[in-house]
Structures are given as structure tokens and as C-alpha cells.
Amino acid sequence: MAKRAADVLVECLLAQGADRLFCVPGESYLALLDALYGRDDLETVVCRHEGGAGMMAVADTKLTGRPGLAAVSRGPGATNASIAVHLAEQDAVPLVLLVGQVARYERGRGAFQEVDYGQMFGGLAKAAWEVTDAAQLPEIVARAFHVAQTGTPGPVVLALPEDMLSDACGAQVVPARAVTRVGPDAGAVARVAGMLAQAERPLVIAGGGLASMDGRAALVALSQALDLPVVTTFKHQEIFDNGSSRFAGNVGFKIPKAHVDVLAEADLVLALGTRLGDVPTQGYSFPRAPVPAQPLVHVWPDPDVLGRVFQATEALACDPALFCKALASEGRAGAWEAWVTRVNGSALSLRRYQAREMPDGLDFGVVAAELARLAPRDSIVVTDSGNFSSWVHRVWPWDGTQLAVGAVGGAMGLGVPGAVAASLRFPERVVIGFVGDGGAMMTGNELAVAAAVGAKPRIVVSDNGTYGTIRLHQERDHPERVSGTELRNPDFAAWARAFGALGVTVSGASEVPSAVAEVLAFDGPAVLHVKASAEAISAFTTIEALRAQEQA
Ligand SMILES: Cc1ncc(C[n+]2csc(CCOP(=O)(O)OP(=O)(O)O)c2C)c(N)n1
């Protein structure tokens, strides 16, 4: 009996190395679900919202380096999943999203839940193709995975007409194509070595393009060989040992100006594996756009990115890890111990944290610090987007070996599904998902998936009764006019228990050590509900201080 296209599709996905599909079902791809029936080589993880399914796939790719895979229904399923497509684009990680599509004879007729995905995802995805001929399915799947991983990695959407999936298909599986890693031009590396020989205060800005273990090793080797200080980009603090004498900090949000001023003393910047967006450049101020104040070496695999904003002295379209290796082999070009000590001292001053007594709840730093103290060193940290993560970034003992998942693109809702996906991928490790009360309620229903599949994320909810990040901006721009940022929350411990998870609430510092120990020791999904202070609005400031600044 001839195979269905859906059966061939499963074989194609396996050939690409896929082993897990996050999905919310839809009648538009029943044949695919049927082709997955009873298979254990391609696990189907049934999620509760397509945003959650997509976020799990994004987290999975961040942990494995292989493209994340999700399947959603047409129309509303696809629109729900679009947050993950946007995030994969912002974070430059490979994602393949399969979308059920109306039958071919219905296309263009305004059929039930019909969407033109090429248009819808046009500005978000690297590509969005509709497979109208089953005979071409293997070739298009192989291309989708390839495009997702090459150049600037990102999302690719495949729309699969419902009737096409049931067509007889005799096409052969197309094997995975190797992703070419382009090395640096030898002449350019020699010129960069020459620039280093002239420099007195060089600085490396290292981003997610070096997040693989191979990339991190190459970065460390470069930093050691040439004595280069390294500052990491937003949500990529994990890629370099924060205890190293060459650690120069993290250029995330709300970094104290004093530290940025020290970094800006650099007389040569090597931006490696980062696109240099507005966050790592602190609003395009350091390096300054479009013409930096100091010579800039920019290394990123995609030539389209280089030169788009910054006028680099040397722009190398190549694999950043291969660049690190090539430059390290050029040998040490100069001596700048005092500079390394200076930037490292400034970075370290930001990592020291003194918890504050607050009138309205716990300084979230108390909980983050206790988890940092007690959690196993190889714990995986997943952070949602929000101010609570400012404490995590500040107090976590990042040693360059840990895995971490966070949304560079700042999307809320990655925390809970990301932690579920991480726990599924690394069942033997402790996975801690930090979320705010805002993010927890966006995709927190995915806790039901943890219970269903035996994942054991430890979710830590900072319940400060506000969309704190926005409140901080609001207090800056419109002091004492709290509008649209307050939250009234459920009892998050009871909420956890409703999912079959452990639920523990802490409201005072003295309760924290035993609560943290209990949550870490629990053999199942758990929620630590932290009654957090809103006054302590971030790890760097308070509402009172913001208001005082405004008055001054
Ligand atoms: C999906 C999405 N919606 C809205 C925003 C805008 N936003 C950024 S942070 C934030 C508030 C986060 O609040 P919470 O999760 O409670 O954490 P907190 O900042 O209070 O620590 C909002 C609304 C966003 N980044 N993503």
C-alpha cells in the first residue's frame, strides 16, 4: 500500500534528527497525528496553547542546538503560535512550525480558518511555504530545516493542506543537509590581530552565536590566549564564566550607566556572535550607531546583518567560533592587565547584592540567592521576561558550563513552557523556571503538560501584584500615576496544587531556606510562590528611588 504524505513527512522529520514535536491538535492535520500514532521515535507532546507549544520548541532548540519542532492548527492555532515564530526570529534560533491548512480545493475561497501563511508570517519567519504537491514534500522539509539553521538561524513555517497530507506519496526521504560553517578570511584575521597590537583597551562583546559548548570553549580559549575581557549579551550570561578575572559584565536591560561608561572606554570592540541590536548596545549608544566611537570588529555568519546598522572596521561573515579559534592562534598581541582588572572590578561590583528590607513583601533577591546557593551547579535556569530576572542574572553563579533559556526578544510566557521542555530534555537535572505573576498567567497552563509527561520543573513565581517592568517604566515617565499595570492574582500555591504540583508560599525571609529546600527536594513539578515586594521593583532600584529621581 502506498504511503500517505503524512507518513513520509514523519520519516522526513526523523531524517532531520527531530525526536519531539510540541503540538496542539487541529482537524487540519489529523493525518499527521495518525502517522505519529504509536511512535516512540518522534514523541508527541500535547500542549494547552499554541503559544506554549511554540515556546517549548524554542526552549528545546536553545538546549539542543537542533531545530525546535511544533505543529499547530490552521487560523487560530497559527495566530496563537506566532509569538514563538517572532521569538525565534528575535533570538536567532532555528524553529520549524508545521501548520495545518485548508484543503487545496478550498484555497482562496475564504474557507473556514483559512489564512495565507506566506503573507501572515512574511515579516516574522525566514520563510513560509505551502506544500501543495506531496511529491515535493521531502525536498521542502529538508529545505525548511536547512534554511532554519543557516546564516542567521530562525523560524520556517510549512503550511500543509489537509488533503495533501492524505495523498499517496512515493517520494523518497531527502536526507538532512549539512550546515556549512564558514571560517574567517585569513587576511581579515591577520588585520584584526594588527588592530589588537595597536589597542590598549580591547573588549569582546559575546552573544548567542557562541552559546553552543563548542562556541563557549572557543570564546574561553580566545579570551585566555589574548587576555581579552568578555562582556556577554542579554539573556546569554551563561556562556562565559562570571567568576573569571576576564568577565566584564552583561549588557542586558537597565545596566547602571557607570558600568556602561567603563565599557565604553574600550578602544577596540570585537562583537562576536551578536547582531548588536538595541539591547546589547544600550540603545545603540555603545558601540555607537551608525559610526562607533572606536574601531569595531563585527563577526556574524550572515552578511546581510553586517553593515546594516554599524560601520565596522572589519566585518566578517563567518562562524564566530571558528573566528575565535583563528584569532586565538595569532597569539597575544599586547598587554592590558590594568584595563582587564578595571572592567572586571566594575562587573563584579554589579554581582554583589545586598537584599533590602521591604515593607510590602520579600526582596526577590533573597529567594534567587537562596536558590543559587542550594541548587545543583548543573541546574538549568529558565527565565521568563520581567524584572524578577534582574536578580537571577545578578546572583546566579554562572560558571560558563550551565544551560540557560531566556527570551532575548523579551517575549513573556517562555518561563513555564520553557521549564517543562527543559525538564523533558534533561530529566536528570534540576530545572528552575523563574516567572513573574504576569508571565505565569500567560502560559502557566502548560504546568498541566508537566504533570502529563512526567516533567519536573520547579517554577518560582514572583508575585508582586504588578506588571513590574512596565511599572518601572511608568514611574520613570509618569511618576505616581499607576495606570494599567496592577494585577490581582490567584493563590499560586493553590493554583499549583490544582495541576498536581507541589505548591509552597513564602512571604518572609525566614521562611525562604526551608521552602527552597523543600521545592528542590520534591520529586515532581513544584511551584514556589513568592509574595514579592513591588517597592523593590528591580535588582537595581526601588519605586521610591525612581520617584525621588524624577523629583530631583
Ligand atoms: C507577550 C508580551 N506581552 C507584553 C510584554 C510587555 N512586558 C514586558 S515585561 C512586562 C511585565 C512583566 O511582568 P511580570 O511577569 O509580573 O514580571 P515583573 O516585571 O513584575 O517582575 C510586560 C507586560 C511582553 N514583553 N511580552
Coordinates of C-alpha atoms and ligand atoms in Angstrom, one line a residue:
M1 CA 0.0 0.0 0.0
A2 CA 1.3 3.4 -0.9
K3 CA 2.3 5.6 2.0
R4 CA 0.4 8.8 2.7
A5 CA 2.3 12.1 2.5
A6 CA 1.8 12.3 6.3
D7 CA 3.7 9.1 6.8
V8 CA 6.5 10.3 4.5
L9 CA 6.5 13.6 6.5
V10 CA 7.2 11.8 9.7
E11 CA 10.1 9.9 8.1
C12 CA 11.4 13.2 6.8
L13 CA 11.3 14.8 10.2
L14 CA 13.1 11.8 11.7
A15 CA 15.8 12.2 9.0
Q16 CA 16.3 15.7 10.1
G17 CA 17.0 14.5 13.6
A18 CA 13.7 15.5 15.1
D19 CA 12.7 13.4 18.1
R20 CA 10.0 15.6 19.7
L21 CA 7.0 17.5 18.4
F22 CA 5.2 20.0 20.5
C23 CA 1.6 20.5 19.4
V24 CA -2.0 21.4 19.9
P25 CA -4.1 19.3 17.6
G26 CA -6.3 20.5 14.8
E27 CA -8.6 18.8 12.4
S28 CA -6.4 20.2 9.6
Y29 CA -3.6 17.8 10.3
L30 CA -5.3 14.7 11.5
A31 CA -3.3 12.6 9.0
L32 CA -0.1 13.7 10.6
L33 CA -1.3 12.9 14.1
D34 CA -2.4 9.5 12.7
A35 CA 1.1 8.9 11.2
L36 CA 2.5 9.6 14.6
Y37 CA 0.2 7.0 16.2
G38 CA 2.1 4.6 18.5
R39 CA 5.6 6.0 17.5
D40 CA 8.1 6.5 20.2
D41 CA 11.0 7.7 18.0
L42 CA 9.1 11.0 17.4
E43 CA 7.4 11.9 20.7
T44 CA 4.2 14.0 20.6
V45 CA 3.9 16.4 23.4
V46 CA 0.4 17.7 23.6
C47 CA 0.3 21.3 24.9
R48 CA -2.5 23.5 26.1
H49 CA -2.0 26.6 23.9
E50 CA 0.0 27.0 20.7
G51 CA 2.0 29.8 22.3
G52 CA 3.1 27.3 24.9
A53 CA 3.8 24.6 22.3
G54 CA 5.9 27.1 20.3
M55 CA 7.7 28.3 23.4
M56 CA 8.6 24.7 24.3
A57 CA 10.0 24.2 20.8
V58 CA 12.0 27.4 21.1
A59 CA 13.4 26.3 24.5
D60 CA 14.2 22.9 23.1
T61 CA 16.3 24.3 20.3
K62 CA 18.1 26.5 22.8
L63 CA 19.0 23.4 24.8
T64 CA 19.9 21.0 21.9
G65 CA 21.2 23.3 19.2
R66 CA 18.9 21.4 16.8
P67 CA 15.8 23.0 15.2
G68 CA 12.8 23.0 17.5
L69 CA 9.6 21.5 16.1
A70 CA 6.0 22.4 16.7
A71 CA 2.7 21.6 14.9
V72 CA -0.4 23.7 15.2
S73 CA -3.8 24.0 13.6
R74 CA -4.7 26.5 10.9
G75 CA -6.0 30.0 11.5
P76 CA -6.3 30.5 15.3
G77 CA -3.7 27.8 16.0
A78 CA -1.2 29.6 13.8
T79 CA -2.0 33.0 15.2
N80 CA -1.6 31.7 18.7
A81 CA 1.8 30.2 17.7
S82 CA 3.0 33.4 16.1
I83 CA 4.7 34.5 19.4
A84 CA 7.1 31.7 19.0
V85 CA 7.9 32.5 15.4
H86 CA 8.6 36.1 16.4
L87 CA 10.8 34.9 19.3
A88 CA 12.8 32.5 17.2
E89 CA 13.5 35.4 14.7
Q90 CA 14.5 37.8 17.5
D91 CA 16.6 35.2 19.3
A92 CA 18.1 33.8 16.0
V93 CA 17.3 30.2 16.8
P94 CA 16.1 27.5 14.3
L95 CA 12.4 26.6 14.6
V96 CA 10.2 24.7 12.2
L97 CA 6.5 25.3 12.6
L98 CA 4.1 22.9 10.8
V99 CA 0.6 24.5 10.3
G100 CA -2.4 22.6 9.1
Q101 CA -4.0 24.3 6.1
V102 CA -7.4 24.1 4.5
A103 CA -7.8 21.6 1.6
R104 CA -6.4 22.7 -1.7
Y105 CA -9.8 22.9 -3.4
E106 CA -10.9 25.4 -0.6
R107 CA -7.8 27.7 -1.0
G108 CA -8.7 31.3 -1.9
R109 CA -12.3 30.8 -1.3
G110 CA -12.3 32.2 2.3
A111 CA -12.7 28.8 3.8
F112 CA -13.2 28.2 7.5
Q113 CA -10.0 29.4 9.3
E114 CA -8.2 29.9 6.0
V115 CA -5.0 32.1 6.2
D116 CA -2.3 32.8 3.6
Y117 CA 0.7 31.9 5.8
G118 CA 3.2 33.4 3.3
Q119 CA 1.6 36.8 4.0
M120 CA 0.9 36.3 7.7
F121 CA 4.4 35.2 8.5
G122 CA 6.1 37.3 5.8
G123 CA 7.7 39.7 8.2
L124 CA 8.4 37.2 11.0
A125 CA 9.7 34.0 9.5
K126 CA 12.7 33.4 7.3
A127 CA 10.3 31.5 5.0
A128 CA 6.7 30.3 5.0
W129 CA 5.9 27.8 2.3
E130 CA 2.8 25.8 1.4
V131 CA 3.3 22.3 0.2
T132 CA 0.7 21.8 -2.5
D133 CA 2.3 18.7 -4.1
A134 CA 3.0 15.7 -1.9
A135 CA 5.8 14.6 -4.3
Q136 CA 7.8 17.7 -3.3
L137 CA 7.2 17.3 0.5
P138 CA 10.6 15.6 1.3
E139 CA 12.6 18.2 -0.6
I140 CA 10.7 21.1 1.0
V141 CA 11.0 19.6 4.6
A142 CA 14.8 19.3 4.0
R143 CA 14.9 22.9 2.8
A144 CA 12.9 24.1 5.7
F145 CA 15.4 22.6 8.2
H146 CA 18.3 23.8 6.2
V147 CA 17.1 27.4 5.9
A148 CA 16.2 27.5 9.6
Q149 CA 19.8 26.8 10.5
T150 CA 21.9 28.7 8.0
G151 CA 23.1 32.3 8.1
T152 CA 21.1 33.9 10.8
P153 CA 19.2 31.0 12.2
G154 CA 15.4 31.5 12.5
P155 CA 11.9 30.2 12.0
V156 CA 10.5 28.5 9.0
V157 CA 6.8 27.8 8.6
L158 CA 5.4 25.0 6.5
A159 CA 1.7 25.0 5.7
L160 CA 0.3 21.6 5.0
P161 CA -3.0 21.4 3.2
E162 CA -5.2 18.8 4.9
D163 CA -6.0 16.8 1.7
M164 CA -2.3 16.8 0.6
L165 CA -1.3 15.1 3.8
S166 CA -3.6 12.2 2.9
D167 CA -2.4 11.9 -0.7
A168 CA -0.5 8.8 -1.7
C169 CA 3.2 9.7 -1.8
G170 CA 6.0 7.7 -3.3
A171 CA 8.7 10.3 -2.9
Q172 CA 11.9 9.3 -1.2
V173 CA 13.0 11.0 2.1
V174 CA 15.6 13.7 1.4
P175 CA 18.4 13.4 4.0
A176 CA 19.4 16.3 6.2
R177 CA 21.8 18.7 4.5
A178 CA 25.0 19.6 6.3
V179 CA 25.0 23.2 7.6
T180 CA 28.2 24.8 6.2
R181 CA 30.3 26.5 8.8
V182 CA 32.2 29.2 7.1
G183 CA 35.6 30.1 8.5
P184 CA 37.1 33.6 8.6
D185 CA 39.1 35.1 5.9
A186 CA 42.8 34.6 6.9
G187 CA 43.7 38.2 5.8
A188 CA 40.9 39.7 7.9
V189 CA 42.0 37.7 10.9
A190 CA 45.6 39.0 10.5
R191 CA 44.2 42.6 10.2
V192 CA 42.2 42.1 13.4
A193 CA 45.4 40.8 15.1
G194 CA 47.1 44.0 13.8
M195 CA 44.3 46.1 15.3
L196 CA 44.8 44.3 18.7
A197 CA 48.5 45.1 18.6
Q198 CA 47.6 48.8 18.4
A199 CA 44.9 48.6 21.1
E200 CA 45.2 49.3 24.8
R201 CA 41.7 48.6 26.0
P202 CA 40.1 45.9 23.8
L203 CA 36.7 44.4 24.7
V204 CA 34.8 41.4 23.4
I205 CA 31.0 41.5 23.3
A206 CA 29.9 37.9 23.1
G207 CA 26.4 36.8 22.1
G208 CA 24.2 33.9 21.5
G209 CA 26.1 32.9 18.3
L210 CA 28.6 31.5 20.8
A211 CA 26.1 29.7 23.1
S212 CA 27.0 26.2 21.9
M213 CA 29.5 24.3 24.0
D214 CA 31.9 24.5 21.1
G215 CA 31.3 28.2 20.8
R216 CA 31.9 28.8 24.5
A217 CA 35.1 26.8 24.5
A218 CA 36.4 28.8 21.6
L219 CA 35.5 32.0 23.4
V220 CA 37.3 31.0 26.6
A221 CA 40.3 29.9 24.6
L222 CA 40.4 33.3 22.8
S223 CA 39.9 35.2 26.0
Q224 CA 42.7 33.3 27.7
A225 CA 45.2 33.3 24.8
L226 CA 44.9 37.1 24.2
D227 CA 43.9 38.2 27.7
L228 CA 40.6 39.7 26.4
P229 CA 37.8 40.8 28.7
V230 CA 34.4 39.5 27.7
V231 CA 31.0 41.1 28.2
T232 CA 28.0 38.9 27.4
T233 CA 24.7 40.0 25.8
F234 CA 21.2 40.0 27.2
K235 CA 20.0 36.5 28.3
H236 CA 23.3 35.0 27.5
Q237 CA 25.1 35.4 30.7
E238 CA 25.6 31.7 30.9
I239 CA 28.1 31.5 28.0
F240 CA 31.1 32.8 29.9
D241 CA 32.3 32.2 33.5
N242 CA 31.1 35.2 35.5
G243 CA 33.8 34.4 38.1
S244 CA 36.6 34.7 35.6
S245 CA 39.0 37.6 36.1
R246 CA 38.2 38.5 32.4
F247 CA 34.4 38.7 32.9
A248 CA 33.4 42.2 32.0
G249 CA 29.6 42.0 32.8
N250 CA 26.4 41.5 30.9
V251 CA 24.8 44.1 28.6
G252 CA 21.2 43.5 29.4
F253 CA 18.4 45.9 30.3
K254 CA 18.8 48.6 32.9
I255 CA 22.6 48.2 33.3
P256 CA 23.9 51.0 35.6
K257 CA 25.3 53.8 33.4
A258 CA 28.5 53.8 35.4
H259 CA 29.3 50.3 34.2
V260 CA 28.4 51.1 30.6
D261 CA 30.7 54.2 30.8
V262 CA 33.6 51.9 31.9
L263 CA 32.9 49.5 29.0
A264 CA 32.8 52.5 26.6
E265 CA 36.4 53.3 27.5
A266 CA 37.3 50.4 25.2
D267 CA 39.4 51.4 22.3
L268 CA 38.6 48.3 20.2
V269 CA 35.4 46.3 20.3
L270 CA 35.1 42.8 19.0
A271 CA 31.4 41.9 18.7
L272 CA 31.3 38.2 18.2
G273 CA 28.1 36.1 17.6
T274 CA 25.8 39.1 18.3
R275 CA 23.8 41.1 15.8
L276 CA 24.3 44.2 18.0
G277 CA 20.7 45.1 18.5
D278 CA 19.4 47.9 20.7
V279 CA 19.7 46.0 24.0
P280 CA 23.3 44.9 24.0
T281 CA 24.3 48.3 22.6
Q282 CA 22.2 50.1 25.2
G283 CA 20.1 51.8 22.7
Y284 CA 22.8 52.0 20.0
S285 CA 25.0 54.1 22.3
F286 CA 27.8 51.6 22.9
P287 CA 29.0 50.8 20.3
R288 CA 27.5 53.9 18.9
A289 CA 25.4 53.6 15.8
P290 CA 26.0 54.0 12.9
V291 CA 29.6 55.0 13.4
P292 CA 31.2 53.6 16.5
A293 CA 33.5 55.8 18.6
Q294 CA 36.2 53.1 18.5
P295 CA 37.2 50.5 15.8
L296 CA 34.6 47.7 15.6
V297 CA 35.2 44.1 14.5
H298 CA 31.8 42.5 13.8
V299 CA 31.5 38.7 13.4
W300 CA 28.2 37.1 12.4
P301 CA 27.5 34.3 9.9
D302 CA 25.1 36.3 7.8
P303 CA 26.5 39.1 5.6
D304 CA 23.1 40.8 5.5
V305 CA 23.4 41.7 9.2
L306 CA 26.9 43.1 8.9
G307 CA 26.8 46.7 7.9
R308 CA 23.1 47.0 8.3
V309 CA 23.4 49.4 11.2
F310 CA 27.1 49.6 12.2
Q311 CA 30.0 50.8 10.2
A312 CA 32.5 48.1 11.3
T313 CA 36.2 48.4 10.6
E314 CA 36.3 44.7 9.9
A315 CA 33.1 42.8 9.2
L316 CA 33.5 39.1 8.9
A317 CA 30.6 36.9 7.7
C318 CA 31.7 33.7 9.3
D319 CA 31.1 31.3 12.1
P320 CA 32.0 33.2 15.3
A321 CA 33.6 30.1 17.0
L322 CA 35.8 29.5 14.0
F323 CA 36.8 33.2 14.2
C324 CA 37.7 32.8 17.9
K325 CA 39.9 29.8 17.1
A326 CA 41.6 31.6 14.2
L327 CA 42.3 34.8 16.2
A328 CA 43.5 32.8 19.3
S329 CA 46.1 31.1 17.2
E330 CA 47.5 34.5 16.2
G331 CA 48.9 34.8 19.7
R332 CA 49.0 37.5 22.2
A333 CA 49.2 41.0 20.7
G334 CA 49.5 43.3 23.7
A335 CA 49.3 43.7 27.5
W336 CA 46.4 45.4 29.2
E337 CA 46.2 43.9 32.7
A338 CA 45.1 47.2 34.3
W339 CA 42.2 47.5 31.8
V340 CA 41.1 43.9 32.4
T341 CA 41.2 44.5 36.1
R342 CA 39.2 47.7 35.8
V343 CA 36.3 46.3 33.7
N344 CA 36.2 43.1 35.8
G345 CA 36.1 45.2 39.0
S346 CA 33.1 47.2 37.6
A347 CA 31.4 44.0 36.6
L348 CA 31.9 42.3 39.9
S349 CA 30.5 45.3 41.8
L350 CA 27.2 44.6 40.0
R351 CA 27.2 41.0 41.0
R352 CA 27.4 41.8 44.7
Y353 CA 23.9 42.0 46.0
Q354 CA 22.6 43.1 49.4
A355 CA 19.0 42.2 49.9
R356 CA 16.7 45.0 51.1
E357 CA 14.1 45.0 53.9
M358 CA 10.8 45.9 52.2
P359 CA 7.6 47.0 53.7
D360 CA 5.4 45.3 51.2
G361 CA 6.9 41.8 50.7
L362 CA 10.1 40.0 50.0
D363 CA 13.0 41.3 48.1
F364 CA 13.0 38.7 45.3
G365 CA 16.8 38.6 45.6
V366 CA 16.5 36.7 48.9
V367 CA 14.8 33.8 47.1
A368 CA 17.1 34.0 44.0
A369 CA 20.2 34.0 46.2
E370 CA 19.0 31.0 48.2
L371 CA 18.2 29.0 45.1
A372 CA 21.6 29.9 43.7
R373 CA 23.2 28.7 46.9
L374 CA 21.3 25.4 47.2
A375 CA 20.6 24.3 43.6
P376 CA 23.0 21.8 42.0
R377 CA 25.6 23.6 39.9
D378 CA 24.3 22.0 36.7
S379 CA 20.7 23.1 37.2
I380 CA 19.1 24.6 34.1
V381 CA 17.7 28.1 34.6
V382 CA 14.8 29.3 32.5
T383 CA 13.8 32.9 32.9
D384 CA 10.6 34.5 31.7
S385 CA 10.7 38.1 30.7
G386 CA 10.3 40.6 33.5
N387 CA 12.1 42.5 36.3
F388 CA 12.3 39.4 38.6
S389 CA 15.0 38.1 36.3
S390 CA 17.3 41.1 37.1
W391 CA 18.0 39.3 40.4
V392 CA 18.6 36.0 38.8
H393 CA 21.1 37.5 36.3
R394 CA 22.8 39.2 39.2
V395 CA 23.1 36.5 41.8
W396 CA 23.3 33.2 39.8
P397 CA 26.7 31.6 39.9
W398 CA 27.1 31.4 36.1
D399 CA 30.3 29.4 35.5
G400 CA 30.2 29.1 31.7
T401 CA 29.0 25.5 31.7
Q402 CA 25.4 25.8 32.6
L403 CA 22.5 25.7 30.2
A404 CA 20.0 28.5 30.3
V405 CA 16.9 29.6 28.4
G406 CA 15.6 33.1 28.2
A407 CA 13.9 35.2 25.6
V408 CA 16.4 37.6 24.0
G409 CA 13.4 39.0 22.2
G410 CA 11.7 39.8 25.6
A411 CA 8.5 37.8 25.0
M412 CA 6.7 37.0 28.2
G413 CA 5.4 33.4 28.6
L414 CA 8.6 31.4 28.0
G415 CA 9.1 30.6 31.7
V416 CA 6.7 27.8 32.4
P417 CA 6.7 26.1 29.0
G418 CA 10.4 26.5 28.7
A419 CA 11.0 24.9 32.0
V420 CA 8.7 22.0 31.1
A421 CA 10.6 21.5 27.8
A422 CA 13.9 21.7 29.6
S423 CA 12.9 19.1 32.2
L424 CA 11.7 16.8 29.4
R425 CA 15.0 17.2 27.6
F426 CA 17.2 16.8 30.8
P427 CA 15.1 14.7 33.2
E428 CA 18.0 14.1 35.4
R429 CA 18.7 17.8 36.1
V430 CA 17.0 20.3 38.3
V431 CA 15.2 22.8 36.1
I432 CA 14.2 26.1 37.7
G433 CA 11.8 28.3 35.8
F434 CA 11.7 31.9 37.1
V435 CA 8.5 33.8 36.2
G436 CA 6.6 36.9 37.3
D437 CA 2.9 36.9 38.2
G438 CA 2.4 38.4 34.7
G439 CA 4.3 35.7 32.7
A440 CA 3.0 32.9 34.9
M441 CA -0.6 33.6 33.9
M442 CA 0.2 33.9 30.2
T443 CA 1.4 30.3 29.6
G444 CA 1.2 28.8 33.1
N445 CA -1.4 26.3 32.0
E446 CA 1.5 24.3 30.5
L447 CA 2.0 23.1 34.0
A448 CA -0.7 20.6 33.1
V449 CA 1.7 19.2 30.5
A450 CA 4.5 18.8 33.1
A451 CA 2.1 16.6 35.1
A452 CA 1.0 14.7 32.0
V453 CA 4.5 13.9 30.7
G454 CA 6.4 13.5 34.0
A455 CA 8.4 16.6 33.7
K456 CA 9.6 18.2 37.0
P457 CA 10.1 21.9 36.6
R458 CA 10.5 24.0 39.7
I459 CA 8.6 27.2 38.9
V460 CA 9.4 30.2 41.0
V461 CA 6.7 32.9 40.8
S462 CA 7.5 36.4 41.8
D463 CA 4.0 37.6 42.9
N464 CA 4.5 41.4 43.3
G465 CA 1.0 42.3 42.1
T466 CA 2.1 44.2 39.2
Y467 CA 3.5 44.1 35.6
G468 CA 6.6 45.3 37.4
T469 CA 8.8 46.0 34.3
I470 CA 6.2 48.3 32.9
R471 CA 5.5 49.9 36.2
L472 CA 9.2 50.8 36.4
H473 CA 9.0 52.5 33.0
Q474 CA 5.7 54.1 34.1
E475 CA 7.2 55.5 37.3
R476 CA 10.1 56.9 35.3
D477 CA 7.9 58.6 32.7
H478 CA 4.7 59.3 34.7
P479 CA 5.6 59.2 38.4
E480 CA 2.9 58.3 40.9
R481 CA 0.4 57.7 38.1
V482 CA -0.2 54.0 38.4
S483 CA -2.4 53.0 35.5
G484 CA -3.0 49.7 33.7
T485 CA -0.1 47.9 35.5
E486 CA -1.7 46.4 38.6
L487 CA -2.5 42.8 39.0
R488 CA -4.9 40.9 41.2
N489 CA -3.6 37.3 41.5
P490 CA -4.8 33.9 42.4
D491 CA -3.2 31.9 45.2
F492 CA -0.3 30.5 43.2
A493 CA 0.3 27.6 45.6
A494 CA -3.3 26.5 45.3
W495 CA -3.0 27.0 41.6
A496 CA 0.0 24.7 41.5
R497 CA -1.9 22.0 43.5
A498 CA -4.7 22.1 41.1
F499 CA -2.2 20.8 38.5
G500 CA -1.0 18.1 40.8
A501 CA 2.2 20.1 41.5
L502 CA 3.7 20.9 44.9
G503 CA 2.7 24.5 46.0
V504 CA 4.7 26.4 48.6
T505 CA 4.2 30.0 49.6
V506 CA 6.9 32.3 51.2
S507 CA 6.2 35.7 52.4
G508 CA 9.1 36.3 54.9
A509 CA 12.9 35.9 54.6
S510 CA 13.0 33.4 57.5
E511 CA 10.7 31.0 55.6
V512 CA 12.9 31.0 52.4
P513 CA 15.6 28.4 53.3
S514 CA 13.2 25.6 54.2
A515 CA 10.8 26.4 51.3
V516 CA 13.6 26.5 48.8
A517 CA 15.0 23.2 50.1
E518 CA 11.5 21.6 50.0
V519 CA 10.9 22.7 46.4
L520 CA 14.4 21.5 45.3
A521 CA 14.0 18.1 47.0
F522 CA 10.5 17.5 45.7
D523 CA 10.4 14.7 43.1
G524 CA 7.8 16.3 40.8
P525 CA 6.6 19.6 39.4
A526 CA 6.6 22.3 42.0
V527 CA 5.7 26.0 42.4
L528 CA 7.4 28.3 44.8
H529 CA 5.0 31.2 45.3
V530 CA 7.0 34.2 46.5
K531 CA 5.0 37.1 47.9
A532 CA 7.4 39.7 46.5
S533 CA 7.7 43.4 47.1
A534 CA 6.6 45.7 44.3
E535 CA 8.5 48.5 46.0
A536 CA 11.7 46.6 45.3
I537 CA 10.9 46.9 41.6
S538 CA 14.2 45.5 40.3
A539 CA 17.6 44.4 41.5
F540 CA 18.9 47.9 40.8
T541 CA 16.3 50.3 42.1
T542 CA 13.1 50.9 44.1
I543 CA 9.9 52.8 43.3
E544 CA 10.8 55.3 45.9
A545 CA 14.2 55.9 44.3
L546 CA 12.6 56.3 40.9
R547 CA 10.1 58.9 42.2
A548 CA 12.9 60.7 44.0
Q549 CA 15.0 60.8 40.8
E550 CA 12.0 62.2 39.0
Q551 CA 11.5 65.0 41.6
A552 CA 15.2 65.8 41.5
Ligands
LIG1 C1 3.9 38.7 25.4 C2 4.3 40.0 26.0 N1 3.4 40.9 26.3 C3 3.7 42.1 26.9 C4 5.0 42.4 27.1 C5 5.4 43.8 27.7 N2 6.0 43.5 29.0 C6 7.3 43.3 29.3 S1 7.7 42.9 30.8 C7 6.1 43.0 31.3 C8 5.7 42.8 32.7 C9 6.2 41.6 33.3 O1 5.5 41.4 34.5 P1 5.7 40.2 35.4 O2 5.7 38.9 34.7 O3 4.8 40.3 36.6 O4 7.2 40.4 36.0 P2 7.9 41.7 36.8 O5 8.3 42.6 35.7 O6 6.8 42.2 37.6 O7 9.0 41.1 37.6 C10 5.3 43.4 30.2 C11 3.8 43.5 30.3 C12 6.0 41.5 26.7 N3 7.3 41.7 26.8 N4 5.6 40.3 26.1

